[in-house]
Short mmCIF file of C-alpha atoms in Angstrom, two decimals:
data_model
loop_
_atom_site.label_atom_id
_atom_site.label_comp_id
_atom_site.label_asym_id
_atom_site.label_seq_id
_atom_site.Cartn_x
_atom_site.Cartn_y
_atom_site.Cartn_z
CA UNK R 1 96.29 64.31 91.08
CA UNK R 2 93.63 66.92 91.92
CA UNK R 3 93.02 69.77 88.83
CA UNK R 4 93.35 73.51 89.30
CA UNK R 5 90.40 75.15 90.59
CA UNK R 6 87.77 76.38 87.63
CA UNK R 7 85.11 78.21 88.69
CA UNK R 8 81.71 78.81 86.76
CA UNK R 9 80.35 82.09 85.35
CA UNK R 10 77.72 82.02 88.12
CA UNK R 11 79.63 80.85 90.91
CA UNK R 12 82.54 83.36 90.42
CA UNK R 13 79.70 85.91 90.05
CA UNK R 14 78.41 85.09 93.25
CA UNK R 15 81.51 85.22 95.18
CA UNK R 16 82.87 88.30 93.97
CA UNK R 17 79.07 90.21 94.72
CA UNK R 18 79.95 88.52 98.54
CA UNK R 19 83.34 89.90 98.58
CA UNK R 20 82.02 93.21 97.52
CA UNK R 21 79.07 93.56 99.93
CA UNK R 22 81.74 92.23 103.03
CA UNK R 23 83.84 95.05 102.40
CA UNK R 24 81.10 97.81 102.21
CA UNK R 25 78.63 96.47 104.99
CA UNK R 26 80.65 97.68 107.60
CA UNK R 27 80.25 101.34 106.70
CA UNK R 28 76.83 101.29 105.36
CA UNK R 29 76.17 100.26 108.84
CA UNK R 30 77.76 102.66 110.23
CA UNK R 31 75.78 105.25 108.43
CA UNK R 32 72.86 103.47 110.07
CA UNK R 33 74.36 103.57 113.22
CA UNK R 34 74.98 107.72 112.58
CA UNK R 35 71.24 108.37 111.43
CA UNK R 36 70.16 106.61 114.39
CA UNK R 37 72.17 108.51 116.84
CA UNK R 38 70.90 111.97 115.14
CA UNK R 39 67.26 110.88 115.57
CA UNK R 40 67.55 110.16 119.38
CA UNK R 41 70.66 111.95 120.68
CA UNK R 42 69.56 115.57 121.65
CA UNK R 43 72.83 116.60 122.67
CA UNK R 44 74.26 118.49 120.42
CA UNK R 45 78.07 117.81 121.05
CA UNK R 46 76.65 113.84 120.34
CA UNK R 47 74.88 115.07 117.50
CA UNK R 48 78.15 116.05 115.85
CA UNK R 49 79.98 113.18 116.82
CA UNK R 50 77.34 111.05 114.76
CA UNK R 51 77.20 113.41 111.85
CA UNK R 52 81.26 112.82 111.70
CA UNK R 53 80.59 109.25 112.14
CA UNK R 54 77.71 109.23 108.91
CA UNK R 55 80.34 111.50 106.85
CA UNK R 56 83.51 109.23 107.05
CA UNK R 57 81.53 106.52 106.42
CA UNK R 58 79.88 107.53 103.41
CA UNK R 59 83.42 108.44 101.84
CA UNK R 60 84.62 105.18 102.94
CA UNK R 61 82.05 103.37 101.52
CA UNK R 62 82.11 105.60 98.24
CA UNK R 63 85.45 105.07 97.98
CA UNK R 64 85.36 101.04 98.25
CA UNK R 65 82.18 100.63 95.40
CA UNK R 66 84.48 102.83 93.18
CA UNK R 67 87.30 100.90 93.63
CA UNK R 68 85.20 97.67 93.29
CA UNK R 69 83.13 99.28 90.26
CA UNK R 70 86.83 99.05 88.28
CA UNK R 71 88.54 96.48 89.90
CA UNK R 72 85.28 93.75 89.37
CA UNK R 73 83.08 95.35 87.41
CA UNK R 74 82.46 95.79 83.56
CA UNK R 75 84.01 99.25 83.89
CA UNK R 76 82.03 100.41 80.88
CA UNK R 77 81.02 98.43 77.48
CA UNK R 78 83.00 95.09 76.17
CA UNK R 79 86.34 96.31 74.78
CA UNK R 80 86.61 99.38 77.25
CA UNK R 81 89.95 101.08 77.98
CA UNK R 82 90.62 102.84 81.61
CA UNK R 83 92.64 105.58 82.26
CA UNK R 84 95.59 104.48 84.69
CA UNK R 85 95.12 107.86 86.57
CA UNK R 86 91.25 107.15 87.14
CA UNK R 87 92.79 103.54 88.41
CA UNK R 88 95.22 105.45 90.44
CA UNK R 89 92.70 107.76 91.80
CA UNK R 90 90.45 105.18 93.23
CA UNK R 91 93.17 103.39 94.46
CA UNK R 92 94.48 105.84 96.41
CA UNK R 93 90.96 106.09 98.02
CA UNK R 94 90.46 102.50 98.64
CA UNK R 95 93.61 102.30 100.25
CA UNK R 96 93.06 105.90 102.50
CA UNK R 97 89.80 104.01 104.09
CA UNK R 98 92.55 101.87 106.18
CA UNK R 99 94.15 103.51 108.70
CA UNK R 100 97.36 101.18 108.30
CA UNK R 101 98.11 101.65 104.82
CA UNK R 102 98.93 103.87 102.59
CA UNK R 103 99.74 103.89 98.64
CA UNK R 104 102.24 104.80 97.08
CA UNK R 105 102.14 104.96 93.09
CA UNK R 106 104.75 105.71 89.92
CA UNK R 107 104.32 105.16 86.23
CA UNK R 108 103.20 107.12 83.47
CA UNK R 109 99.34 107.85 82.43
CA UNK R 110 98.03 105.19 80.05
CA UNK R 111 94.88 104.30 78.80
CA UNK R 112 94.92 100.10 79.05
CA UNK R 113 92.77 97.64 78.10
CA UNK R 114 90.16 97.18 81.15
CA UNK R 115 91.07 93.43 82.53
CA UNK R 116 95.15 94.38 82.40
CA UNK R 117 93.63 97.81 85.13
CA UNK R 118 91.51 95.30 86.91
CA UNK R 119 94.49 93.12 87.58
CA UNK R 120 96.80 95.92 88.71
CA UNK R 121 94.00 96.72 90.90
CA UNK R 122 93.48 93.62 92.47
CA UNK R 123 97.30 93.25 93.06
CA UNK R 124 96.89 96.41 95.13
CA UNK R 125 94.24 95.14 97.10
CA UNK R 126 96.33 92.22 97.30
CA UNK R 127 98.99 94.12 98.76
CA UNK R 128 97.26 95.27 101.49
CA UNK R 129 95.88 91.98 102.17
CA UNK R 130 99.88 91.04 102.81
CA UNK R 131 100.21 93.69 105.22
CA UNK R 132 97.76 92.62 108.10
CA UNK R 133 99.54 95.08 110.51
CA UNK R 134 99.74 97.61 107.73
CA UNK R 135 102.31 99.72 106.17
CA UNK R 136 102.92 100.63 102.44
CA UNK R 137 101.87 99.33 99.61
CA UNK R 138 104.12 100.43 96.18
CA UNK R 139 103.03 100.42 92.52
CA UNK R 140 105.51 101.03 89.95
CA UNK R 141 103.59 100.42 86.18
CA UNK R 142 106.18 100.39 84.04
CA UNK R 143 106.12 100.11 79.47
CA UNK R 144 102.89 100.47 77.52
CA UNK R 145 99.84 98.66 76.67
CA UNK R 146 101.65 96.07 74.48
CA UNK R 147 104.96 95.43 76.74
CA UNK R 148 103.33 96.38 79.88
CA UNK R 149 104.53 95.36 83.72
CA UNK R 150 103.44 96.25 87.42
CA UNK R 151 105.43 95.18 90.47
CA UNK R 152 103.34 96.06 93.65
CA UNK R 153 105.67 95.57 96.76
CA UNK R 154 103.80 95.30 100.10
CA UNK R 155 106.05 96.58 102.44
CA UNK R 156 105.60 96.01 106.60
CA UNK R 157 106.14 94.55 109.67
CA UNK R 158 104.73 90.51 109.06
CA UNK R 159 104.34 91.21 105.69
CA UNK R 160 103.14 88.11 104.06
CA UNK R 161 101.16 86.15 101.62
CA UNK R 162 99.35 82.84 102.92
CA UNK R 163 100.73 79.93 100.56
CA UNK R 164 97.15 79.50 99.63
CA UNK R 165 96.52 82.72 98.47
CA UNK R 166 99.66 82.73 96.41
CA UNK R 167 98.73 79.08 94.38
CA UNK R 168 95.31 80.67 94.16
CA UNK R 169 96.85 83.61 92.21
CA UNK R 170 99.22 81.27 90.43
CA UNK R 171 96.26 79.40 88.99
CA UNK R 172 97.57 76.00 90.35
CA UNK R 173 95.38 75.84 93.63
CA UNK R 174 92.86 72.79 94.43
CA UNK R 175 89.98 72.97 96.37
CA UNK R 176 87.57 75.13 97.26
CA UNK R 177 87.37 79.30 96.49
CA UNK R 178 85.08 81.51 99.29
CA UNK R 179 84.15 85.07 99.50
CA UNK R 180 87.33 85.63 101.12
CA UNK R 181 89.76 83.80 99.23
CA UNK R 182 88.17 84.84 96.20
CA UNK R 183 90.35 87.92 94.91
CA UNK R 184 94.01 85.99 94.11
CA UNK R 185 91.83 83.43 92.37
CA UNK R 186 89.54 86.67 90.74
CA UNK R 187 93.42 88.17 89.75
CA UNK R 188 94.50 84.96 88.34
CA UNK R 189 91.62 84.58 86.16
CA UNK R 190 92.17 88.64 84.78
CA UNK R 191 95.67 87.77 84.31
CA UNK R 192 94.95 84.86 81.70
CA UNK R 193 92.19 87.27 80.23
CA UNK R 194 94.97 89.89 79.46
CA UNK R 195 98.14 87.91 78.70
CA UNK R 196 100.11 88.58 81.63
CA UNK R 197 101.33 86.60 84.06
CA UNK R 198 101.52 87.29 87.79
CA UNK R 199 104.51 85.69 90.05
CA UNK R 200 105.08 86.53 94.13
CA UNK R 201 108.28 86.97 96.11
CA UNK R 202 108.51 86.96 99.93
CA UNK R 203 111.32 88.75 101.50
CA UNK R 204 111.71 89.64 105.36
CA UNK R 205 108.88 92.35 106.02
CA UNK R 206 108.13 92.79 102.33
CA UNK R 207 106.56 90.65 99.25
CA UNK R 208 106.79 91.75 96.00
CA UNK R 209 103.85 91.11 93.46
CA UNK R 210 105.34 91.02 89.53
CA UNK R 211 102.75 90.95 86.52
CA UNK R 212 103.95 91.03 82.90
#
């Protein structure tokens, strides 16, 4: 019988610095795109067309290395707390850079222990991932640091989680973890870190992501 996936330090580092740079290349080429147009367009209705172009990029692109500075990164020294509404903040930013989705989120304002805001992070970003033809993604926190929950319910037409993804978040997948599939493994890993324990429900257009 095959054993769980386990990646190494360095191999989880480098997938999660793929999975960032996949999800901000496409607007930091855009921007690239914009500039270009603004050097050799002369028309001036074209001109603004880029500059609106460079503009929603940049926030887009802001907006995903914030979310990705909390949701992957160190977030400040070992032993840092987070602020849920800073969480909630760049969550609703990450989320407003789709089109298809949008966020909706209730609880009160905590200040948690890093990893447990990096995992209610990820499940958001998970969420969306379940809604390929969008729709709305819900996060109700509910308790306190030390009897703590989230349920994040991904709500839309097709709404669904690929039974790979879900082992891969349950910590019982085998085989191999890529930039892509890298974030349910990345949230099973936080979970561990904090104590909590993430399970998955599928319903017809909806699935519902616990963590206590």
């Amino acid at each position: 019988m095959s054993e769980p996936i386990v990646l190494g330090d360095l191999d989880l580092a480098a997938l999660v610095s793929s999975r960032i740079c996949h999800d901000v290349i496409n607007p930091v080429s855009a921007i690239s795109n914009g500039l270009e147009m603004l050097a050799e367009e002369p028309d001036d209705e074209m001109r603004a067309a880029a500059m609106d172009l460079i503009l929603k990029s940049a926030n887009q692109a802001s907006a995903k290395l914030q979310f990705a500075r909390i949701a992957f990164g160190a977030a400040g020294s070992a032993g840092a707390e987070v602020d849920t509404r800073d969480a909630e903040k760049v969550a609703q930013a990450f989320v407003g850079t789709s089109e298809k989705h949008e966020l909706v989120w209730e609880g009160p304002a905590l200040i948690l222990p890093k990893n447990k805001v990096k995992l209610l992070l990820n499940l958001v970003g998970l969420g969306m991932v379940a809604l390929p033809r969008g729709g709305t993604v819900s996060a109700v926190i509910s308790g306190d640091s030390e009897d703590l929950s989230y349920v994040i319910t991904a709500t839309g037409k097709a709404a669904r989680l690929a039974e790979p993804v879900q082992a891969l978040l349950a910590g019982d997948a085998v085989g191999e973890v890529d930039a892509h599939s890298i974030q349910p493994y990345y949230a099973s890993r936080v979970a561990q870190a904090s104590g909590m324990t993430v399970t998955t429900e599928s319903g017809e257009d909806e699935v519902v992501l616990t963590a206590r």
